Short mmCIF file of C-alpha atoms in Angstrom, two decimals:
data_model
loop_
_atom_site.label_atom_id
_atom_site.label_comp_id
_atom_site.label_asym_id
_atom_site.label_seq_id
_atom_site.Cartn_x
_atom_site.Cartn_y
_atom_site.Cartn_z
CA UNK A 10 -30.13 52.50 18.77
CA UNK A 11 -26.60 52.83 17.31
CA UNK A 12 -28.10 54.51 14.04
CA UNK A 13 -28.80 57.32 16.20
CA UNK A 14 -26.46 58.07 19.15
CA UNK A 15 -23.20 56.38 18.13
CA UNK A 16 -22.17 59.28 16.48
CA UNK A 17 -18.68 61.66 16.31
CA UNK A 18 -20.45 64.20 18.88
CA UNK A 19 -23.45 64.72 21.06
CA UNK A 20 -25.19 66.98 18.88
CA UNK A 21 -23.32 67.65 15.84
CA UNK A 22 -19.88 68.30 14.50
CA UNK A 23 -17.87 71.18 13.52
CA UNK A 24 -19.97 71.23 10.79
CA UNK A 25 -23.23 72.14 12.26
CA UNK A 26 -25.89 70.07 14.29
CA UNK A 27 -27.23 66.92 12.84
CA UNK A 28 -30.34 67.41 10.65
CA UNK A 29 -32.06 64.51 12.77
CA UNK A 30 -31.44 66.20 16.39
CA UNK A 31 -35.00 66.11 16.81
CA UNK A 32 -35.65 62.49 16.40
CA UNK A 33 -33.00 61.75 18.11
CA UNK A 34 -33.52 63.63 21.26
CA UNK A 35 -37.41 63.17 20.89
CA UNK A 36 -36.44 59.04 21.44
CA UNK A 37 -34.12 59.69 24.23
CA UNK A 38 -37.23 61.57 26.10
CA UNK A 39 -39.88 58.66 24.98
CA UNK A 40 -37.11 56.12 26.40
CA UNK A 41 -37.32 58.12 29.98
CA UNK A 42 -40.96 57.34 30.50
CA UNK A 43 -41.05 53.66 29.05
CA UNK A 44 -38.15 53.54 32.45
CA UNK A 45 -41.05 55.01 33.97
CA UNK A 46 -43.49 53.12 32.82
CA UNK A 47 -41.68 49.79 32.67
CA UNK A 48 -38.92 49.98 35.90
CA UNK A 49 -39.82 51.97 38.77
CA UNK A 50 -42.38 54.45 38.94
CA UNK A 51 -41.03 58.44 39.92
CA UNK A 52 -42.37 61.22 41.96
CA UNK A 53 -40.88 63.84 40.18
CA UNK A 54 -38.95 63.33 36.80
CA UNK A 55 -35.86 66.10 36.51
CA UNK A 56 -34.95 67.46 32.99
CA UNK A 57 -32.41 69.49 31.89
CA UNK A 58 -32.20 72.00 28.56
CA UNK A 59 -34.17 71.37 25.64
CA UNK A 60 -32.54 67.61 24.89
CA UNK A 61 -35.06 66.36 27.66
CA UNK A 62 -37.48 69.21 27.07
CA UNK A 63 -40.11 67.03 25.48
CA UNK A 64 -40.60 64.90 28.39
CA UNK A 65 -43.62 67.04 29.57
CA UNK A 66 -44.68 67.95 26.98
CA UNK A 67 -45.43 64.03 26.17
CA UNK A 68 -46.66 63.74 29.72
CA UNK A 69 -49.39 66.62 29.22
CA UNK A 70 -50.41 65.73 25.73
CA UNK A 71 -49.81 62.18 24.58
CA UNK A 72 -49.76 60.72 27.74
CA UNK A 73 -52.38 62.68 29.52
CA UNK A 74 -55.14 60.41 30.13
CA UNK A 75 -52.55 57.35 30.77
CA UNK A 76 -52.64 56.25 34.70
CA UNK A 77 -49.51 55.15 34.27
CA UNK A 78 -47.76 58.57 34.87
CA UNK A 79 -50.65 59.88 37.22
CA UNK A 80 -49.45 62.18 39.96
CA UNK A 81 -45.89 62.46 38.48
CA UNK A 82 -44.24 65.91 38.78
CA UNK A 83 -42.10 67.70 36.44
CA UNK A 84 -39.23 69.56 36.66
CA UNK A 85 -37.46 71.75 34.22
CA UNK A 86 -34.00 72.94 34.49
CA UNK A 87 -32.84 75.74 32.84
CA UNK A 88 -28.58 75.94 32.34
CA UNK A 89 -28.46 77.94 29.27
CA UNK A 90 -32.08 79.54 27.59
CA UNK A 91 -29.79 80.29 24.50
CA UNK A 92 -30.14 76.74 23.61
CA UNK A 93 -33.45 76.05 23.01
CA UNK A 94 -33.69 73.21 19.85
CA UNK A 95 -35.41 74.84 17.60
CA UNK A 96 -36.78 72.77 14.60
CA UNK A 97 -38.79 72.72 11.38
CA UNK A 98 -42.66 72.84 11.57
CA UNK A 99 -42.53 69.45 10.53
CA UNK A 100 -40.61 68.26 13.37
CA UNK A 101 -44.20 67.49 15.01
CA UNK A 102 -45.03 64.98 12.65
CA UNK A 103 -41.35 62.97 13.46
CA UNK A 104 -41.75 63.28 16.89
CA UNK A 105 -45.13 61.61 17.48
CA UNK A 106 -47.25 65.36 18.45
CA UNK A 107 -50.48 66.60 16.99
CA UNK A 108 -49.95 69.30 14.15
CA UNK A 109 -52.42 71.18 16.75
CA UNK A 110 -49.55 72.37 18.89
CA UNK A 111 -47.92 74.01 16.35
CA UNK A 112 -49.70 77.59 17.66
CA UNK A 113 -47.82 80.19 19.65
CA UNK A 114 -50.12 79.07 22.75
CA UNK A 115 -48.20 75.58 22.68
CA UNK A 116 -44.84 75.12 20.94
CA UNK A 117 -45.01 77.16 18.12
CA UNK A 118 -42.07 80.13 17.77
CA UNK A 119 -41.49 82.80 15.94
CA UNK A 120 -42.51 79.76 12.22
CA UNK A 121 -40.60 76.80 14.01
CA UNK A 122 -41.06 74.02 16.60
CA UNK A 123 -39.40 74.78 20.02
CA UNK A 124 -38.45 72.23 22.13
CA UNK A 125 -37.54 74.49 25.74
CA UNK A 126 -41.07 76.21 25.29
CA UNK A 127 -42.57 72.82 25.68
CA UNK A 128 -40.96 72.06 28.59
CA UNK A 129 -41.59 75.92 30.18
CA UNK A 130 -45.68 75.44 29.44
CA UNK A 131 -46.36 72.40 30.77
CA UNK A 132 -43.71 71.29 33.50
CA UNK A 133 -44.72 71.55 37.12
CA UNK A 134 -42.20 73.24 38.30
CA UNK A 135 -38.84 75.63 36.58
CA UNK A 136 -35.21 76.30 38.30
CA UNK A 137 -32.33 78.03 36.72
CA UNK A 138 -28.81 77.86 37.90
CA UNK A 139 -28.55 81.18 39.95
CA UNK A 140 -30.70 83.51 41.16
CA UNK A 141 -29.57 86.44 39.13
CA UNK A 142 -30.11 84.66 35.91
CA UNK A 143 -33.95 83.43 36.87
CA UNK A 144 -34.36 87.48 37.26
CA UNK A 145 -32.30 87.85 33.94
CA UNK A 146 -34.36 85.69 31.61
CA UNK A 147 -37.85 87.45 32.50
CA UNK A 148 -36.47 90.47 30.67
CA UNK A 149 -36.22 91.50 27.53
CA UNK A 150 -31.81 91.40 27.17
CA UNK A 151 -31.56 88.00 28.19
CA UNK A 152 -35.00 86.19 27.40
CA UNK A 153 -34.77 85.20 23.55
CA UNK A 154 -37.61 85.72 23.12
CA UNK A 155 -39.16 83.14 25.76
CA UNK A 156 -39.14 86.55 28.71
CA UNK A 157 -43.07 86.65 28.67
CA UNK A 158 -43.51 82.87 29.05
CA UNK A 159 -41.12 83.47 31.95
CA UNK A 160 -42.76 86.35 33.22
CA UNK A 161 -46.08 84.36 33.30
CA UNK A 162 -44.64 81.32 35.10
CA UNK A 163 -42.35 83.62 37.56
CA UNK A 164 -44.13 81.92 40.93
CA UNK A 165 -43.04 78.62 39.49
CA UNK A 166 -39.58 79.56 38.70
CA UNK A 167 -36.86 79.37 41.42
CA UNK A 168 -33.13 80.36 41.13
CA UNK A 169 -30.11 78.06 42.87
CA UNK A 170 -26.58 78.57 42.40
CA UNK A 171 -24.45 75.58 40.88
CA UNK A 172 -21.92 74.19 43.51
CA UNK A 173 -18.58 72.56 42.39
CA UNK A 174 -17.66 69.43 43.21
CA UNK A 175 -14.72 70.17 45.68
CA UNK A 176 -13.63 66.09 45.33
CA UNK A 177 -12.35 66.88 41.78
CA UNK A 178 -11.47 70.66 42.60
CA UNK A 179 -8.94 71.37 45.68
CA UNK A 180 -6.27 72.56 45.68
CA UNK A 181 -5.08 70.97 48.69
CA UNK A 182 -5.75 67.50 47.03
CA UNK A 183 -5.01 67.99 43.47
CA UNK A 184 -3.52 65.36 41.07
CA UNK A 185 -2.39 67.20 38.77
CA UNK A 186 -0.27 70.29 40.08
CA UNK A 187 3.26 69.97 41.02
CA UNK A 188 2.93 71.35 44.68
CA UNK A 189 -0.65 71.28 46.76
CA UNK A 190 -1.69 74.06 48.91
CA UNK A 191 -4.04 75.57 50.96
CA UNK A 192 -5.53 78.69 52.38
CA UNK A 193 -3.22 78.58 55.56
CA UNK A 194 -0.16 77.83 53.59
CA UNK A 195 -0.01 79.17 50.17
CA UNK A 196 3.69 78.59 49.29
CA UNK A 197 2.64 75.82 47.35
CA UNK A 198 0.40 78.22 44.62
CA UNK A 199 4.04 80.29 43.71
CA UNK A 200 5.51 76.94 42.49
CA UNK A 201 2.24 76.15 40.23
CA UNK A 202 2.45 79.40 38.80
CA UNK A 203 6.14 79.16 37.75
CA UNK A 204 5.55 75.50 36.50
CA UNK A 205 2.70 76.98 34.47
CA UNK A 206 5.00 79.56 33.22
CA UNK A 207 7.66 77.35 31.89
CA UNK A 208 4.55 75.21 30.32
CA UNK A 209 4.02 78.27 28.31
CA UNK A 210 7.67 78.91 27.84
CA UNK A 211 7.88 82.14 29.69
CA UNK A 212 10.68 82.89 32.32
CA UNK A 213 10.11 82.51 35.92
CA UNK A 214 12.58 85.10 37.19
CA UNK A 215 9.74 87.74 38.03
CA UNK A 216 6.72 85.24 38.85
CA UNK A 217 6.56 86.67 42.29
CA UNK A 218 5.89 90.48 40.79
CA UNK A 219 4.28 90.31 37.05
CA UNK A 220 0.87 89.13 37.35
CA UNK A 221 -0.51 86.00 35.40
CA UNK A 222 -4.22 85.93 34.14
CA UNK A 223 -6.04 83.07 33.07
CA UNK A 224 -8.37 82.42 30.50
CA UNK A 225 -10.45 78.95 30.27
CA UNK A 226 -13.44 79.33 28.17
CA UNK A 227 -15.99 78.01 25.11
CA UNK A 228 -14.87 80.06 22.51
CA UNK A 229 -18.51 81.32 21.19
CA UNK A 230 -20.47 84.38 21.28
CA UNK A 231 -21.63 84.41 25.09
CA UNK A 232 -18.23 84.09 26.26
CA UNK A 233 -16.86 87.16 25.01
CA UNK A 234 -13.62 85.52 23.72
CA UNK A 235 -13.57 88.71 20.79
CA UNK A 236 -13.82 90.94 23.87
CA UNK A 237 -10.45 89.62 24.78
CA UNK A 238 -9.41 89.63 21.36
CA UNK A 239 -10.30 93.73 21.18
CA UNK A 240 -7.85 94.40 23.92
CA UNK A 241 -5.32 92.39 23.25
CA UNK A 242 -2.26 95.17 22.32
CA UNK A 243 -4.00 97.08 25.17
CA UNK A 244 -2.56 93.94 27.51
CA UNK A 245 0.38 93.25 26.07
CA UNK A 246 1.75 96.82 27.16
CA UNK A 247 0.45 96.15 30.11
CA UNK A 248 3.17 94.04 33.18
CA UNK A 249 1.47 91.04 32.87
CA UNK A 250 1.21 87.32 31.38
CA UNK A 251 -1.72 86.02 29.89
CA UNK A 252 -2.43 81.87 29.59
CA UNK A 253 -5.82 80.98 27.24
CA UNK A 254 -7.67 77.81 26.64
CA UNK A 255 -10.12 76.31 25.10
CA UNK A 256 -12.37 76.02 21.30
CA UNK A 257 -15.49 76.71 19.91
CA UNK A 258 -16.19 78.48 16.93
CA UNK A 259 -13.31 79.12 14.42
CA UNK A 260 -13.30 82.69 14.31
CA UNK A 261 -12.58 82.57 17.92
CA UNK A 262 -9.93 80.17 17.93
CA UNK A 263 -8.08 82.37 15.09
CA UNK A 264 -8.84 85.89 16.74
CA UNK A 265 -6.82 84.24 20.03
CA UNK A 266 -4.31 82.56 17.84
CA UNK A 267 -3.72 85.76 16.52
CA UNK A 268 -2.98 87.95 19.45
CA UNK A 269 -0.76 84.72 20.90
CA UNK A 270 1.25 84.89 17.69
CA UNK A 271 1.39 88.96 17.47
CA UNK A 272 2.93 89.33 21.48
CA UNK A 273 4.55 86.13 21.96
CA UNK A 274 6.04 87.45 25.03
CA UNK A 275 3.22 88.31 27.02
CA UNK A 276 -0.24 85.75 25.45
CA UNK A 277 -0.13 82.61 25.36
CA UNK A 278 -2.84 80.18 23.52
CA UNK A 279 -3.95 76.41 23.34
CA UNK A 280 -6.84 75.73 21.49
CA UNK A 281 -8.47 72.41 22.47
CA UNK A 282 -9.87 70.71 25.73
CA UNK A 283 -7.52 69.37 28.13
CA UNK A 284 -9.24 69.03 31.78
CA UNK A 285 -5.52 68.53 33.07
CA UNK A 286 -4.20 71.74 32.14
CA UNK A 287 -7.52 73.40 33.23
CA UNK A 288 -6.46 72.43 36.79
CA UNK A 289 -3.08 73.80 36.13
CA UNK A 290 -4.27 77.49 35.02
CA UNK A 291 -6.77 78.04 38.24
CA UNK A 292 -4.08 77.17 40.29
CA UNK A 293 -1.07 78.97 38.55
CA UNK A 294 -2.97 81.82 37.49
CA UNK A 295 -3.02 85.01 39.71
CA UNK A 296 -6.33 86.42 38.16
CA UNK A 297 -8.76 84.30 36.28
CA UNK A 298 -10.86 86.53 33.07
CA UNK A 299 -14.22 85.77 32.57
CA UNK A 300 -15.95 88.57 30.12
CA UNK A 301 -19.00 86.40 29.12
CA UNK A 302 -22.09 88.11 27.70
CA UNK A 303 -23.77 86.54 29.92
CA UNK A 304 -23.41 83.45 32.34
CA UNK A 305 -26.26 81.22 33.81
CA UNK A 306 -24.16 80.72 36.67
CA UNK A 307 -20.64 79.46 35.10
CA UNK A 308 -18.30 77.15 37.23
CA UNK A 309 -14.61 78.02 36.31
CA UNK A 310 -15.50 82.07 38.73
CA UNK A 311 -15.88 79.28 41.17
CA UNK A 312 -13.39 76.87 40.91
CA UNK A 313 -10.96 80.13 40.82
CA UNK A 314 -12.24 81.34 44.69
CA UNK A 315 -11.59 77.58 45.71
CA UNK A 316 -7.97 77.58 44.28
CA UNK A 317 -7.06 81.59 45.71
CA UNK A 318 -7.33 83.16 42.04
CA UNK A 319 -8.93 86.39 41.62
CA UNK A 320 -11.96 85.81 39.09
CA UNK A 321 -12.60 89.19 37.20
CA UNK A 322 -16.04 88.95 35.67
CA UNK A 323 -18.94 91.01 34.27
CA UNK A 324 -22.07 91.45 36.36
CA UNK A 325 -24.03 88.86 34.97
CA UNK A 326 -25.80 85.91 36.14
CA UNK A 327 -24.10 83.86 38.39
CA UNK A 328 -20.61 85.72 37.99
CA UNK A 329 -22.89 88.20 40.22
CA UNK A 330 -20.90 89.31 42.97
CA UNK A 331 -22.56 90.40 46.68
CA UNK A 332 -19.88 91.58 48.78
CA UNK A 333 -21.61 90.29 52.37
CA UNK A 334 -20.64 92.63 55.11
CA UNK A 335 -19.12 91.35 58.30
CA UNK A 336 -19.98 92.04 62.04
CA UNK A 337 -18.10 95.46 62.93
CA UNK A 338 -17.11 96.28 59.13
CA UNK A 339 -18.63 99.17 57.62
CA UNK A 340 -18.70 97.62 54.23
CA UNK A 341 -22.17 97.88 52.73
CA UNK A 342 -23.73 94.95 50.84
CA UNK A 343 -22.43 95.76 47.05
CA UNK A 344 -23.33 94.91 44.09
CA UNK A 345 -20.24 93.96 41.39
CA UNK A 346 -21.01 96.51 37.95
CA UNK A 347 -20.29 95.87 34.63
#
């Protein structure tokens, strides 16, 4: 359905979501069961954030009595609660569901439709991306507004950190840094740095004494890209080097354009996406910053341990840190604080 999905962006533009999101995601979930229905039949159907949320939510309304989907399990995966596609009252009517679930017992919230409550009533079984942030969302601070719904389905609801894929993410392996390395021989890591300081354009003669910290982020409100912002003079005084990319919301980009542009010796900014130079920064970075609000679990903390770069993170979610002790060491299991 090109009318629908061959679009500039997944679910909007810089502009703002498209008006239609509903429909559009509402077909994509419909299309999953006619596979279902028409292809091979499932024992447990997986989906992820509100664009799949409506799967069971069909399956337990719509599709109830059908034997075609008897016995199938549901899943409901939870990356990012924020996120919830929220929609119009009349977004029931578009989507094929009875004006009856439009109650807060069903998928009424707060005067609009929402899609993630759907899929946290009626799926089978919930998982979130780390165990800190399934303990997280059943409060108050981190719920919006879905904590008691949470709270009720807690024996359903199971936390597992995300893994990286270490194919795509080694630094002994890597494509695209100028030397390799590895944990036995690190010599290689002092040679990405300096190439990633002359990508920046600054000098090389002190890369083995002047920190570098890197910065690879979503530039929206959960990231805390305004926290670096806030501080920015503050590091600039400081002995150090500071590399930033990424986009997101145009305040963002601006507030780190700005502090590039006011210490030019010292901050460095690109705004955009480039997966390439992503690769570059864990690996020439000494420290990697990571001041989200919050994190469901986050993958960049752990791409940084892979590739030997300090990650420096708020307690939160999966940037959680438990510092295991070892046989003989008097180190006490320790919790990282904000």
């Amino acid at each position: 359905m090109p009318e629908l999905y061959d679009r500039e962006g997944l679910y909007g533009t810089s502009r703002g979501d498209y008006p239609d999101n509903d429909v559009r995601f509402a077909a994509l979930c419909r299309a999953a069961l006619e596979v279902a229905r028409r292809i091979f039949r499932p024992e447990v159907i997986h989906c992820h954030d509100w664009p799949s949320a409506l799967v069971p939510t069909y399956l337990r309304t719509n599709f109830a009595n059908d034997p075609t989907f008897a016995g199938i399990k549901t899943l409901f995966t939870i990356h990012n609660l924020g996120y919830q596609g929220l929609f119009p009252r009349g977004a029931l009517a578009s989507i094929g569901l009875d004006d009856t679930l439009f109650h807060p017992g069903a998928l009424e919230f707060f005067g609009r439709v929402n899609f993630m409550k759907g899929a946290l009533l009626y799926s089978d079984a919930l998982n979130t991306v780390s165990k800190a942030y399934a303990r997280e969302i059943q409060t108050d601070e981190y719920g919006w507004g879905l904590d008691g719904l949470l709270r009720d389905r807690s024996a359903d609801l199971t936390g597992i950190l995300n893994g990286a894929d270490y194919t795509a993410w080694n630094p002994e392996t890597d494509p695209y840094l100028v030397a390799n390395y590895s944990r036995e021989d690190l010599s290689g890591k002092l040679a990405c740095k300096q190439a990633l300081l002359r990508e920046f354009g600054f000098p090389v003669e002190r890369a083995k004494d002047r920190p570098l910290i890197g910065v690879i982020s979503r530039l929206v409100d959960q990231k805390g890209a305004d926290l670096i912002a806030s501080i920015g003079d503050d590091l600039a005084k400081q002995d150090l080097w500071l590399v930033a990319l990424g986009s997101g919301e145009s305040k963002y980009e601006k507030m780190l354009a700005d502090m590039a542009r006011a210490h030019p010796a010292k901050i460095a900014v690109r705004i955009g996406y480039d997966d390439r130079l992503a690769h570059r920064i864990e690996a020439g970075a000494d420290l990697f910053l990571m001041p989200s609000r919050y994190e469901p679990c986050g993958l960049n903390q752990i791409y940084s341990l892979r590739y030997g770069t300090i990650p420096v993170v708020r307690a939160t979610g999966g940037l959680m840190i438990r510092l295991m002790r070892k046989p003989g060491s008097s180190l006490r299991n320790t919790r990282a604080r904000r």
